[in-house]
Amino acid sequence: GYDWEFCQIMYNYLDQKFQAGRKGLKYAADKGLGVIIMEPLRGGQLATELPSEVEQVFDGAEVKREPVEWGLLWLWNQPEVSVVLSGMSTLDQVKQNVEIADRSEVDKLDEDELEIVERAREKYRDLLAVGCTGCNYCMPCPNGVKITRVFDLYNRAEIYHEYEENKENYYDLDEEHRASSCVACGQCEKACPQNLPIIELMEEVTEYFDDKKPKAVRNEG
């Protein structure tokens, strides 16, 4: 065999404890590995889909930046990060990413700015109904439940305060794809890297969209 030269992990300011996370980043760097970051903006959620409560946190910063800049600079601020894989679909996004990269450097963010990011993270976590990252390790469900889609609708209803819209989207799913079709086989829970109580959460989602109930927050990240 050969010695490893680099590794790739999912890492962003929201998911600091997911999978390898911050501890894995430091461990790999201490071993001399280059570390490649994927999902730096969580599939765009940290760039263009921020809840208003999180935007308000960033708006309170002395230095004004776009959400995408906060997310990327937070990563490049850390000396252990070697490469950041940022998905881009337009030329403007390419230019924006390049400009941010040119301005980035280790320790660019001061303590006050790092505190801003931490407050934004905490606010986002408070809004999440389920700490699902959408990794799809739980899929496919043998009974047809679209687990990550169901959780996404649940989170969107809570994060963006759009219950009726997401309830409608939930019932647009075929019945077999809804949370109520869960038979508690447990296959998904064995595969979930977050160790989410998916069976229990399926019951919660069913009740939530049937008749809105208070959420039970389960976020450990």
Coordinates of C-alpha atoms in Angstrom, one line a residue:
G1 CA 0.0 0.0 0.0
Y2 CA 0.9 3.7 -0.2
D3 CA 0.8 6.5 2.3
W4 CA -2.2 8.8 1.9
E5 CA -1.4 12.3 0.7
F6 CA -4.8 13.9 1.1
C7 CA -8.4 13.3 2.3
Q8 CA -11.8 14.8 1.5
I9 CA -14.4 15.7 4.1
M10 CA -17.7 17.5 4.3
Y11 CA -17.2 20.6 6.3
N12 CA -18.8 24.0 6.7
Y13 CA -19.6 26.4 9.5
L14 CA -23.0 24.7 10.1
D15 CA -21.7 21.1 10.1
Q16 CA -18.7 21.3 12.3
K17 CA -19.4 18.1 14.1
F18 CA -20.8 16.0 11.2
Q19 CA -18.8 13.0 10.1
A20 CA -15.1 13.9 10.4
G21 CA -15.8 17.5 11.2
R22 CA -13.4 19.9 12.9
K23 CA -11.7 17.1 14.9
G24 CA -11.1 15.1 11.7
L25 CA -9.8 18.2 9.9
K26 CA -7.2 18.8 12.6
Y27 CA -6.3 15.1 12.9
A28 CA -5.7 14.8 9.2
A29 CA -3.6 18.0 9.0
D30 CA -1.6 16.9 12.0
K31 CA -0.7 13.7 10.1
G32 CA 0.6 15.8 7.2
L33 CA -2.4 15.2 4.9
G34 CA -3.8 17.8 2.6
V35 CA -7.6 18.3 3.3
I36 CA -10.1 18.9 0.6
I37 CA -13.4 20.4 1.7
M38 CA -16.7 19.4 0.0
E39 CA -20.1 21.0 0.7
P40 CA -18.5 24.2 1.9
L41 CA -21.8 26.0 1.5
R42 CA -24.1 23.0 2.2
G43 CA -25.4 22.7 -1.3
G44 CA -26.1 26.4 -1.5
Q45 CA -28.0 26.7 1.7
L46 CA -25.4 28.9 3.3
A47 CA -25.1 31.1 0.2
T48 CA -28.6 31.9 -1.2
E49 CA -31.2 30.3 1.2
L50 CA -30.3 31.8 4.5
P51 CA -33.2 32.3 7.0
S52 CA -34.0 35.9 7.8
E53 CA -32.9 35.4 11.4
V54 CA -29.4 34.3 10.2
E55 CA -29.2 37.1 7.7
Q56 CA -29.8 39.6 10.5
V57 CA -26.8 38.2 12.4
F58 CA -24.5 38.8 9.5
D59 CA -26.1 42.2 8.8
G60 CA -24.9 43.2 12.3
A61 CA -21.2 42.7 11.4
E62 CA -19.0 45.8 11.1
V63 CA -17.6 44.5 7.8
K64 CA -20.4 43.8 5.4
R65 CA -20.1 40.6 3.4
E66 CA -22.4 38.4 1.3
P67 CA -23.3 35.0 2.9
V68 CA -21.2 33.1 0.4
E69 CA -18.2 35.2 1.4
W70 CA -18.7 34.5 5.1
G71 CA -18.9 30.8 4.4
L72 CA -15.8 30.5 2.3
L73 CA -13.7 32.9 4.3
W74 CA -14.5 31.0 7.4
L75 CA -13.0 27.9 5.8
W76 CA -9.9 29.5 4.4
N77 CA -9.4 31.2 7.7
Q78 CA -8.2 27.8 9.0
P79 CA -4.7 26.7 8.2
E80 CA -5.7 23.0 8.0
V81 CA -7.9 23.6 4.9
S82 CA -6.0 22.9 1.7
V83 CA -8.6 23.1 -1.1
V84 CA -12.3 24.1 -1.1
L85 CA -14.6 22.5 -3.7
S86 CA -17.3 25.1 -4.3
G87 CA -20.0 24.2 -6.8
M88 CA -20.7 26.9 -9.4
S89 CA -23.3 27.0 -12.2
T90 CA -22.8 30.5 -13.7
L91 CA -19.9 32.6 -14.8
D92 CA -20.8 35.2 -12.2
Q93 CA -20.5 32.6 -9.5
V94 CA -17.1 31.6 -10.8
K95 CA -15.9 35.2 -10.8
Q96 CA -17.3 35.7 -7.3
N97 CA -15.6 32.6 -5.9
V98 CA -12.3 33.6 -7.5
E99 CA -12.5 37.1 -6.0
I100 CA -13.2 35.7 -2.6
A101 CA -10.4 33.2 -2.9
D102 CA -8.0 36.1 -3.8
R103 CA -9.0 38.0 -0.7
S104 CA -8.8 35.0 1.6
E105 CA -5.9 34.1 3.9
V106 CA -5.4 32.2 7.2
D107 CA -6.5 34.3 10.2
K108 CA -8.2 36.9 8.0
L109 CA -11.3 36.9 10.3
D110 CA -10.7 38.5 13.7
E111 CA -12.3 37.3 16.9
D112 CA -15.4 39.5 16.5
E113 CA -16.0 38.1 13.0
L114 CA -15.6 34.5 14.1
E115 CA -18.1 35.2 16.9
I116 CA -20.5 36.5 14.2
V117 CA -20.2 33.2 12.3
E118 CA -20.7 31.2 15.5
R119 CA -23.8 33.2 16.3
A120 CA -25.2 32.6 12.8
R121 CA -24.5 28.9 13.2
E122 CA -26.3 28.8 16.5
K123 CA -29.3 30.7 15.2
Y124 CA -29.5 28.4 12.1
R125 CA -29.2 25.3 14.4
D126 CA -32.0 26.7 16.6
L127 CA -34.3 26.9 13.6
L128 CA -33.7 23.4 12.3
A129 CA -36.4 20.8 13.2
V130 CA -34.1 17.9 12.2
G131 CA -30.3 17.8 12.0
C132 CA -30.4 16.0 8.7
T133 CA -27.7 17.0 6.2
G134 CA -29.3 15.2 3.2
C135 CA -26.4 12.8 2.7
N136 CA -28.9 10.1 1.6
Y137 CA -27.0 7.3 3.4
C138 CA -30.4 6.2 4.7
M139 CA -31.8 5.8 1.2
P140 CA -33.4 4.0 -0.5
C141 CA -36.0 3.1 2.0
P142 CA -37.3 -0.5 1.4
N143 CA -40.9 0.8 1.9
G144 CA -40.5 3.8 -0.4
V145 CA -40.4 6.6 2.1
K146 CA -38.4 9.6 0.7
I147 CA -36.7 10.2 4.0
T148 CA -34.4 13.1 3.2
R149 CA -37.2 14.9 1.2
V150 CA -39.6 14.5 4.1
F151 CA -37.0 16.0 6.5
D152 CA -36.2 18.8 4.0
L153 CA -39.9 19.8 3.9
Y154 CA -40.1 19.7 7.7
N155 CA -37.0 21.9 8.0
R156 CA -38.1 24.3 5.4
A157 CA -41.5 24.7 7.1
E158 CA -39.8 25.6 10.3
I159 CA -36.7 27.6 9.0
Y160 CA -38.6 29.8 6.6
H161 CA -41.9 29.9 8.5
E162 CA -43.7 28.5 5.5
Y163 CA -45.9 25.8 7.0
E164 CA -48.8 25.8 4.6
E165 CA -46.6 25.8 1.5
N166 CA -44.5 22.9 2.6
K167 CA -47.5 21.0 3.9
E168 CA -48.9 21.2 0.4
N169 CA -45.6 20.0 -1.0
Y170 CA -45.6 17.1 1.5
Y171 CA -49.1 16.0 0.4
D172 CA -48.0 16.3 -3.2
L173 CA -45.8 13.3 -2.5
D174 CA -47.2 9.9 -3.4
E175 CA -48.6 8.3 -0.2
E176 CA -45.9 5.6 -0.2
H177 CA -43.2 8.4 -0.1
R178 CA -44.6 10.1 3.0
A179 CA -43.5 9.6 6.6
S180 CA -46.7 7.8 7.4
S181 CA -45.5 4.9 5.2
C182 CA -42.6 4.1 7.6
V183 CA -42.9 0.5 9.1
A184 CA -40.1 1.0 11.6
C185 CA -37.8 -1.6 10.0
G186 CA -34.8 0.4 11.3
Q187 CA -32.6 0.0 8.2
C188 CA -32.3 3.8 7.9
E189 CA -31.2 4.3 11.5
K190 CA -28.4 1.8 11.1
A191 CA -27.1 3.8 8.1
C192 CA -27.5 7.4 9.5
P193 CA -24.1 8.9 10.3
Q194 CA -25.9 11.5 12.5
N195 CA -27.6 8.7 14.5
L196 CA -30.9 10.4 14.1
P197 CA -34.0 8.6 15.6
I198 CA -35.5 8.4 12.2
I199 CA -38.4 6.1 13.1
E200 CA -39.5 8.5 15.9
L201 CA -39.0 11.5 13.6
M202 CA -41.2 9.9 10.9
E203 CA -44.1 9.8 13.5
E204 CA -43.3 13.4 14.4
V205 CA -43.4 14.6 10.7
T206 CA -46.7 12.7 10.2
E207 CA -48.3 14.5 13.1
Y208 CA -46.7 17.8 12.2
F209 CA -48.2 18.0 8.7
D210 CA -51.4 16.4 9.8
D211 CA -52.0 18.9 12.5
K212 CA -49.1 21.3 13.3
K213 CA -47.5 20.4 16.6
P214 CA -44.5 22.0 18.4
K215 CA -41.3 20.8 17.0
A216 CA -38.8 18.7 18.9
V217 CA -35.4 20.0 18.1
R218 CA -32.7 17.4 17.7
N219 CA -29.4 19.1 16.7
E220 CA -26.1 18.0 18.0
G221 CA -23.8 19.6 15.3

